[in-house]
Short mmCIF file of C-alpha atoms in Angstrom, two decimals:
data_model
loop_
_atom_site.label_atom_id
_atom_site.label_comp_id
_atom_site.label_asym_id
_atom_site.label_seq_id
_atom_site.Cartn_x
_atom_site.Cartn_y
_atom_site.Cartn_z
CA MET A 1 -25.21 21.47 55.88
CA ALA A 2 -23.48 18.33 55.36
CA LEU A 3 -24.32 16.59 52.53
CA ASP A 4 -25.76 13.08 54.71
CA PRO A 5 -27.92 10.92 52.60
CA LEU A 6 -30.81 11.77 54.39
CA THR A 7 -30.10 15.82 53.42
CA LEU A 8 -29.56 14.48 49.65
CA LEU A 9 -32.81 12.67 49.55
CA THR A 10 -34.96 15.89 51.18
CA LEU A 11 -33.26 17.63 48.40
CA SER A 12 -34.47 15.25 45.74
CA ILE A 13 -37.66 15.07 47.17
CA ALA A 14 -37.94 19.22 46.18
CA LEU A 15 -35.85 18.76 43.03
CA ALA A 16 -38.54 16.50 41.94
CA ALA A 17 -41.44 18.61 43.10
CA ALA A 18 -40.21 21.76 41.56
CA ALA A 19 -39.62 19.58 38.12
CA ALA A 20 -43.27 17.85 38.26
CA LEU A 21 -44.68 21.47 38.37
CA TYR A 22 -42.68 23.16 36.46
CA LEU A 23 -43.64 19.94 33.34
CA ALA A 24 -47.32 20.89 34.39
CA VAL A 25 -47.54 24.14 33.98
CA GLU A 26 -45.21 23.63 30.47
CA TRP A 27 -48.27 21.19 29.95
CA ARG A 28 -50.60 23.92 30.38
CA SER A 29 -48.85 26.26 27.51
CA ILE A 30 -47.85 23.88 25.23
CA ARG A 31 -50.61 20.99 25.52
CA GLU A 32 -48.51 17.80 24.77
CA PRO A 33 -49.53 15.26 26.74
CA SER A 34 -45.84 13.71 26.80
CA LEU A 35 -45.61 16.49 29.31
CA LEU A 36 -48.53 14.93 31.49
CA PHE A 37 -46.69 12.00 31.92
CA TRP A 38 -43.33 13.39 32.36
CA SER A 39 -45.00 15.23 35.19
CA ALA A 40 -46.79 12.70 36.63
CA GLY A 41 -43.48 10.68 36.30
CA PHE A 42 -41.38 13.42 38.86
CA ALA A 43 -44.11 13.37 41.18
CA THR A 44 -44.49 9.73 41.64
CA ILE A 45 -40.22 10.35 42.42
CA THR A 46 -41.31 13.17 44.93
CA VAL A 47 -44.19 10.52 46.88
CA GLY A 48 -41.70 7.38 46.76
CA SER A 49 -38.46 9.63 47.90
CA THR A 50 -40.60 10.49 50.55
CA LEU A 51 -42.27 7.06 51.87
CA ALA A 52 -37.97 6.72 52.06
CA LEU A 53 -37.94 9.22 54.77
CA LEU A 54 -39.75 6.17 56.85
CA ARG A 55 -37.55 3.34 56.12
CA SER A 56 -35.53 5.24 59.51
CA SER A 57 -38.14 5.06 61.53
CA GLY A 58 -38.92 1.74 61.05
CA LEU A 59 -41.31 1.43 58.30
CA LEU A 60 -39.39 -0.89 55.72
CA LEU A 61 -41.80 -1.93 53.89
CA VAL A 62 -43.22 1.11 53.12
CA GLY A 63 -40.48 2.73 53.36
CA ILE A 64 -38.27 0.79 50.58
CA TRP A 65 -40.25 -1.62 49.01
CA PHE A 66 -43.25 0.72 47.87
CA ALA A 67 -41.30 3.58 47.79
CA ASN A 68 -38.59 1.49 45.15
CA GLY A 69 -41.67 0.74 43.44
CA LEU A 70 -43.31 4.21 43.24
CA LEU A 71 -39.81 4.67 41.55
CA VAL A 72 -39.97 2.29 38.91
CA THR A 73 -43.77 3.36 38.56
CA ALA A 74 -41.73 6.89 37.95
CA HIS A 75 -39.25 5.67 35.40
CA PHE A 76 -41.93 3.43 34.06
CA LEU A 77 -44.01 6.84 33.15
CA PHE A 78 -40.80 8.38 31.60
CA LEU A 79 -41.36 5.33 29.17
CA LEU A 80 -44.76 6.18 28.19
CA GLY A 81 -43.96 9.22 28.01
CA VAL A 82 -41.06 9.29 24.92
CA ALA A 83 -43.21 6.70 23.26
CA ARG A 84 -45.97 9.30 23.45
CA PHE A 85 -43.40 11.94 22.42
CA THR A 86 -41.50 9.76 19.30
CA GLY A 87 -45.60 8.18 18.44
CA ALA A 88 -44.19 4.27 19.29
CA ARG A 89 -46.48 1.66 20.32
CA LEU A 90 -44.99 -0.36 23.67
CA SER A 91 -46.22 -3.80 23.68
CA ARG A 92 -48.24 -5.29 26.80
CA GLY A 93 -45.26 -6.77 28.10
CA TRP A 94 -43.39 -3.44 29.51
CA TYR A 95 -46.15 -4.28 32.38
CA LEU A 96 -44.98 -7.13 33.52
CA VAL A 97 -42.43 -4.71 35.18
CA PHE A 98 -44.63 -4.20 37.85
CA VAL A 99 -45.60 -8.18 38.17
CA ALA A 100 -41.69 -8.48 38.22
CA TRP A 101 -41.27 -6.00 41.07
CA GLY A 102 -44.22 -7.21 43.08
CA VAL A 103 -42.35 -11.03 42.69
CA LEU A 104 -40.28 -8.94 45.68
CA LEU A 105 -43.11 -9.67 48.54
CA LEU A 106 -42.38 -13.10 48.71
CA LEU A 107 -38.79 -13.02 49.23
CA PRO A 108 -37.89 -14.41 52.87
CA ASP A 109 -36.64 -11.67 54.93
CA GLU A 110 -32.65 -12.62 55.64
CA PRO A 111 -29.76 -10.56 55.66
CA SER A 112 -29.36 -10.60 51.69
CA TRP A 113 -32.70 -9.05 51.70
CA SER A 114 -31.20 -5.67 50.86
CA LYS A 115 -29.00 -6.30 48.00
CA VAL A 116 -31.35 -8.17 46.08
CA MET A 117 -34.02 -5.12 46.54
CA LEU A 118 -31.46 -3.51 45.49
CA VAL A 119 -30.30 -4.94 42.32
CA ALA A 120 -33.88 -5.78 41.62
CA ASN A 121 -35.09 -2.69 41.10
CA SER A 122 -31.69 -1.35 39.50
CA LEU A 123 -32.15 -3.45 36.56
CA LEU A 124 -35.54 -2.64 36.13
CA VAL A 125 -35.51 1.36 36.21
CA ALA A 126 -32.15 0.47 34.24
CA LEU A 127 -34.57 -1.47 31.39
CA VAL A 128 -37.53 1.04 31.04
CA THR A 129 -35.08 4.26 30.72
CA ILE A 130 -32.44 2.09 28.24
CA ARG A 131 -35.95 1.43 26.35
CA ALA A 132 -36.57 4.99 26.63
CA SER A 133 -33.01 6.45 25.39
CA PHE A 134 -33.39 4.07 22.08
CA LEU A 135 -36.91 5.04 21.76
CA LEU A 136 -35.90 8.72 21.28
CA ARG A 137 -32.55 7.44 18.70
CA PRO A 138 -34.25 7.80 15.26
CA HIS A 139 -35.41 11.34 16.67
CA GLY A 140 -32.35 12.70 17.34
CA LYS A 141 -30.93 14.46 14.90
CA SER A 142 -34.32 15.20 13.16
CA LEU A 143 -36.14 16.98 16.29
CA SER A 144 -33.33 19.24 18.25
CA VAL A 145 -30.67 19.05 20.41
CA GLY A 146 -32.97 18.81 23.07
CA ALA A 147 -34.02 15.56 21.81
CA GLY A 148 -31.10 14.12 21.66
CA GLN A 149 -29.49 15.79 24.82
CA LEU A 150 -33.21 14.04 26.37
CA ARG A 151 -31.85 10.49 24.43
CA TYR A 152 -28.24 10.56 25.65
CA VAL A 153 -29.32 11.92 29.56
CA LEU A 154 -31.71 8.91 29.67
CA LEU A 155 -28.89 6.56 28.57
CA VAL A 156 -26.48 7.46 30.98
CA HIS A 157 -28.89 7.74 33.72
CA GLY A 158 -29.98 3.92 32.78
CA LEU A 159 -26.38 2.51 32.85
CA PHE A 160 -25.73 4.20 35.52
CA TYR A 161 -28.93 1.71 37.29
CA ALA A 162 -27.12 -0.94 34.88
CA VAL A 163 -23.85 -0.24 37.07
CA LYS A 164 -25.28 0.15 40.28
CA ALA A 165 -26.97 -3.35 40.77
CA LEU A 166 -23.69 -5.21 38.99
CA SER A 167 -22.14 -3.06 41.78
CA VAL A 168 -23.81 -4.87 44.56
CA VAL A 169 -23.06 -8.18 43.79
CA ILE A 170 -18.65 -7.20 44.30
CA PRO A 171 -17.63 -8.38 47.19
CA GLY A 172 -16.97 -6.14 50.45
CA THR A 173 -19.75 -4.14 49.86
CA LEU A 174 -22.05 -2.84 52.52
CA ILE A 175 -24.92 -1.79 51.58
CA ASP A 176 -28.40 -1.50 54.60
CA LEU A 177 -31.19 0.49 52.83
CA ALA A 178 -33.28 0.87 56.23
CA ALA A 179 -30.45 2.68 57.76
CA PHE A 180 -29.61 4.64 54.00
CA ARG A 181 -25.56 2.99 54.51
CA GLY A 182 -24.07 2.27 51.92
CA GLU A 183 -21.39 3.74 49.20
CA ILE A 184 -23.35 3.31 46.59
CA ILE A 185 -26.15 4.36 48.03
CA LYS A 186 -25.08 8.18 48.39
CA VAL A 187 -23.87 7.96 44.64
CA SER A 188 -27.11 7.13 43.26
CA LEU A 189 -29.15 9.94 45.72
CA VAL A 190 -26.76 12.63 43.95
CA GLU A 191 -26.67 11.23 40.54
CA GLY A 192 -30.66 10.86 41.27
CA ALA A 193 -30.39 15.27 42.22
CA MET A 194 -28.89 15.69 38.75
CA ALA A 195 -30.40 13.72 36.73
CA ILE A 196 -33.75 15.02 37.68
CA MET A 197 -33.12 18.34 36.77
CA LEU A 198 -31.42 17.43 33.34
CA ILE A 199 -33.96 15.17 32.19
CA ALA A 200 -36.60 17.77 32.68
CA LEU A 201 -34.69 20.43 31.20
CA SER A 202 -34.45 18.34 28.12
CA MET A 203 -37.66 17.48 28.06
CA THR A 204 -39.23 20.60 28.26
CA GLY A 205 -36.26 21.78 25.63
CA THR A 206 -37.48 19.06 23.25
CA GLU A 207 -41.21 19.86 23.60
CA ARG A 208 -40.90 23.28 22.64
CA HIS A 209 -38.24 23.13 19.80
CA ARG A 210 -41.71 20.73 18.62
CA ARG A 211 -44.08 23.24 18.98
CA GLU A 212 -42.14 25.59 18.13
CA LYS A 213 -41.21 23.70 14.48
CA ARG A 214 -45.30 22.67 14.28
CA ILE A 215 -46.38 26.58 14.51
CA GLU A 216 -43.64 27.70 11.50
CA ARG A 217 -45.57 24.75 9.80
CA LEU A 218 -48.60 25.88 10.61
CA ALA A 219 -47.67 29.76 9.60
CA ALA A 220 -46.19 28.54 6.45
CA ARG A 221 -49.75 26.68 5.20
CA ASP A 222 -52.91 27.35 4.32
CA PRO A 223 -54.63 26.19 6.35
CA LEU A 224 -58.12 25.06 4.24
CA THR A 225 -55.82 22.81 1.71
CA ALA A 226 -52.44 22.48 3.74
CA LEU A 227 -49.94 23.35 0.68
CA TYR A 228 -47.99 26.62 0.86
CA ASN A 229 -49.35 29.92 1.29
CA ARG A 230 -48.26 32.77 -0.87
CA ARG A 231 -45.88 33.93 2.07
CA ALA A 232 -44.16 30.52 2.18
CA LEU A 233 -43.97 30.23 -1.54
CA GLU A 234 -42.09 34.02 -1.44
CA VAL A 235 -39.57 32.52 1.23
CA ARG A 236 -39.22 28.95 -0.89
CA ALA A 237 -39.60 30.18 -4.69
CA PRO A 238 -35.82 32.25 -4.87
CA ARG A 239 -34.34 29.56 -4.44
CA LEU A 240 -36.20 27.32 -7.05
CA LEU A 241 -35.25 30.34 -9.46
CA ARG A 242 -32.42 31.09 -9.07
CA GLU A 243 -31.29 27.24 -10.51
CA VAL A 244 -33.50 28.17 -13.98
CA SER A 245 -30.92 28.80 -16.97
CA ILE A 246 -30.79 27.64 -20.37
CA THR A 247 -30.42 24.26 -19.51
CA LYS A 248 -32.91 23.79 -16.59
CA PRO A 249 -35.79 25.72 -17.69
CA GLY A 250 -38.60 26.66 -15.00
CA ALA A 251 -42.65 27.02 -14.84
CA LEU A 252 -44.70 28.54 -13.15
CA LEU A 253 -48.84 27.33 -14.02
CA LEU A 254 -51.35 29.75 -12.19
CA ILE A 255 -54.74 27.48 -11.98
CA ASP A 256 -58.30 29.06 -11.00
CA ILE A 257 -61.56 26.99 -10.74
CA ASP A 258 -64.25 27.87 -13.92
CA ASN A 259 -67.41 28.62 -12.18
CA PHE A 260 -66.58 27.64 -8.71
CA LYS A 261 -69.16 30.63 -7.54
CA LEU A 262 -71.78 28.00 -8.78
CA VAL A 263 -70.87 25.71 -6.03
CA ASN A 264 -70.88 27.94 -3.68
CA ASP A 265 -74.51 29.24 -4.31
CA LEU A 266 -75.63 26.60 -5.37
CA TYR A 267 -74.68 23.97 -2.71
CA GLY A 268 -72.75 26.27 0.32
CA HIS A 269 -69.62 27.28 1.13
CA THR A 270 -69.13 24.19 3.19
CA ALA A 271 -69.24 22.14 -0.68
CA GLY A 272 -67.08 24.81 -2.31
CA ASP A 273 -64.22 24.16 0.48
CA ARG A 274 -64.46 20.32 -0.02
CA LEU A 275 -63.88 21.40 -3.71
CA LEU A 276 -60.79 23.11 -3.01
CA ILE A 277 -59.09 20.06 -1.41
CA THR A 278 -59.81 17.91 -3.48
CA LEU A 279 -58.06 19.83 -5.98
CA SER A 280 -55.18 20.57 -3.27
CA GLU A 281 -54.75 16.58 -3.49
CA MET A 282 -54.60 16.00 -6.53
CA ILE A 283 -52.22 18.82 -7.24
CA ARG A 284 -50.04 17.04 -4.52
CA THR A 285 -50.25 14.02 -6.46
CA VAL A 286 -48.76 15.32 -9.93
CA LEU A 287 -47.03 17.59 -8.34
CA PRO A 288 -43.52 16.34 -9.23
CA GLU A 289 -40.29 16.18 -7.32
CA GLY A 290 -38.43 19.57 -6.18
CA SER A 291 -41.28 21.50 -7.38
CA LEU A 292 -43.36 23.82 -5.38
CA ALA A 293 -47.39 24.23 -4.76
CA ALA A 294 -49.40 27.07 -3.16
CA ARG A 295 -52.70 28.59 -2.23
CA LEU A 296 -52.89 31.92 -2.99
CA GLY A 297 -55.96 32.66 -2.35
CA GLY A 298 -59.55 31.81 -3.06
CA ASP A 299 -59.78 29.20 -5.93
CA GLU A 300 -56.51 30.00 -7.23
CA PHE A 301 -53.19 28.01 -7.31
CA VAL A 302 -49.94 28.10 -8.76
CA ILE A 303 -47.03 25.37 -9.14
CA LEU A 304 -43.86 26.13 -10.04
CA LEU A 305 -41.32 23.43 -11.44
CA ASN A 306 -37.70 22.70 -12.40
CA ASP A 307 -36.55 21.94 -15.45
CA ALA A 308 -39.45 21.69 -17.34
CA SER A 309 -40.54 21.97 -20.57
CA SER A 310 -43.85 22.56 -22.93
CA GLU A 311 -44.99 18.78 -23.29
CA ARG A 312 -44.09 18.62 -19.61
CA ILE A 313 -46.64 21.13 -18.48
CA VAL A 314 -48.89 20.39 -20.68
CA GLU A 315 -48.86 17.30 -19.26
CA LEU A 316 -49.00 18.16 -15.98
CA GLY A 317 -51.91 20.76 -16.26
CA SER A 318 -53.95 18.03 -19.01
CA ALA A 319 -54.06 15.49 -16.65
CA LEU A 320 -55.63 18.28 -13.46
CA ARG A 321 -58.40 19.60 -16.11
CA ASP A 322 -59.23 16.04 -16.77
CA GLN A 323 -59.31 14.92 -12.97
CA PHE A 324 -60.97 17.96 -12.02
CA HIS A 325 -63.45 18.07 -14.27
CA LYS A 326 -64.47 14.37 -13.97
CA VAL A 327 -64.96 14.29 -9.71
CA ALA A 328 -66.46 17.82 -10.20
CA SER A 329 -69.40 16.77 -12.97
CA GLN A 330 -69.72 13.78 -10.63
CA THR A 331 -70.47 16.03 -7.12
CA PHE A 332 -71.86 18.47 -8.33
CA THR A 333 -74.63 19.35 -10.92
CA THR A 334 -74.43 23.49 -11.95
CA PRO A 335 -75.71 25.57 -15.11
CA ALA A 336 -72.04 25.70 -16.29
CA ALA A 337 -69.35 23.15 -16.03
CA VAL A 338 -66.97 23.54 -12.88
CA THR A 339 -63.71 22.96 -15.17
CA LEU A 340 -60.00 24.59 -14.35
CA SER A 341 -58.47 26.83 -16.39
CA ILE A 342 -54.55 26.80 -16.30
CA GLY A 343 -52.10 29.76 -17.64
CA ALA A 344 -48.41 28.75 -17.61
CA SER A 345 -45.07 30.51 -18.49
CA LEU A 346 -42.13 28.68 -19.21
CA PHE A 347 -39.27 30.30 -18.50
CA ASP A 348 -35.18 29.93 -19.01
CA GLN A 349 -34.15 33.20 -17.21
CA PRO A 350 -34.58 33.98 -13.68
CA PRO A 351 -37.66 36.45 -13.04
CA ALA A 352 -37.36 39.89 -11.42
CA SER A 353 -39.50 38.46 -8.97
CA LEU A 354 -42.09 36.38 -8.00
CA ALA A 355 -44.63 38.66 -8.46
CA ALA A 356 -43.70 39.95 -11.85
CA LEU A 357 -43.97 35.77 -13.07
CA ILE A 358 -47.58 35.33 -11.48
CA GLU A 359 -48.18 38.67 -13.13
CA GLN A 360 -46.94 36.65 -16.34
CA GLY A 361 -48.83 33.84 -15.34
CA ASP A 362 -51.88 35.96 -14.64
CA ALA A 363 -51.97 36.72 -18.06
CA ALA A 364 -52.07 34.08 -19.73
CA LEU A 365 -54.39 32.29 -17.17
CA TYR A 366 -57.05 35.41 -19.11
CA GLU A 367 -56.36 34.51 -22.30
CA SER A 368 -57.42 30.94 -21.31
CA LYS A 369 -60.47 32.28 -19.38
CA ARG A 370 -61.58 34.56 -22.42
CA GLY A 371 -60.72 31.26 -24.97
CA GLY A 372 -64.27 29.84 -23.35
CA ARG A 373 -62.10 28.32 -20.13
CA ASN A 374 -61.68 24.39 -19.76
CA SER A 375 -57.71 25.00 -21.48
CA ILE A 376 -54.18 26.05 -20.86
CA ARG A 377 -52.50 28.97 -22.36
CA LEU A 378 -48.81 28.36 -22.10
CA VAL A 379 -46.57 31.44 -22.95
CA ASP A 380 -42.37 29.84 -24.10
CA ARG A 381 -40.57 32.30 -22.82
CA THR A 382 -37.63 30.62 -23.63
CA LEU A 383 -34.94 31.87 -25.84
CA ALA A 384 -35.91 29.28 -28.49
CA SER A 385 -39.48 30.52 -28.93
CA ASP A 386 -41.70 32.95 -28.12
CA SER A 387 -45.18 32.47 -28.42
CA LEU A 388 -48.42 31.47 -27.43
CA SER A 389 -49.79 28.25 -26.86
CA PRO A 390 -53.49 26.60 -26.74
CA SER A 391 -54.59 23.12 -25.35
#
């Protein structure tokens, strides 16, 4: 079968329809709204390319003007999809693209009409496509190879249309939109078929990567407080603990809410959950850069510090205790005060394991509870000291 323009156009219709269906199926599993915009864009190309076949039957208004208008619409949908994907906001001025296309209806039917139509169509497609590429620019490295690939595919596709618009004004260029004649049209059809495949694959790969990253983040986070869970802490803690030395001691703070059960019993578990979320937000506020915080379970939290000192531990623990006691006492009236007990361990040698370190913190926490609660017990295990310090 010869690859004449009609054959290439038919191939493009099949590829665009397949891409629209493929992205729609991906949306059913990924549920990312941007995929719907992209799927709609390819579906629009399918309809527009099908209508373009009618121009050879003499239906020029539908086969040329309306079909090319749908091509502009399809690329505008790609732009909307990229904007949704990147979280960017498009100004309303971009909708003037359709006004510009509508103005072409007012042009007189002259021999130069085909060239004017092709120039306008190419420039509008180039404009929205290059804009979509630029929206992806800040995300190319931070998201995935797919995002970078999508950015460059869109950029090359947009630049191709810009060059196509410029080539129309070259003397001797023969274009006949009604009969699909002209080398520019043939090249454009080939480029369009290739672009459909590359854009569809890049878009899907980009969304799948982001979904996988989101799942990875969710798996590492406690669903209630959004702090790391114990499993994530076990993965991330070794790197921090390996950096511990005599000159840069590490520290662990094990935090437990005193009389937390009273809040659940008197006000319900929803109130208890709110209190846990409040504490997690306080922990984020005081957490130094490079440190780790996690919810171990129930009302127990842990903080791992690097380059720590006893003064820093007491300062951080006291700040948490004061903030938490103030909020809890104002929010809940209970027979016994709802406060924080903290067991801390300062060390200058990497521990045998995170579990062993937590056991040390648990022993200090027990001393804090036994000493009357609402206090900090710090065990200094550095070479310079070996003592138990109350606060």
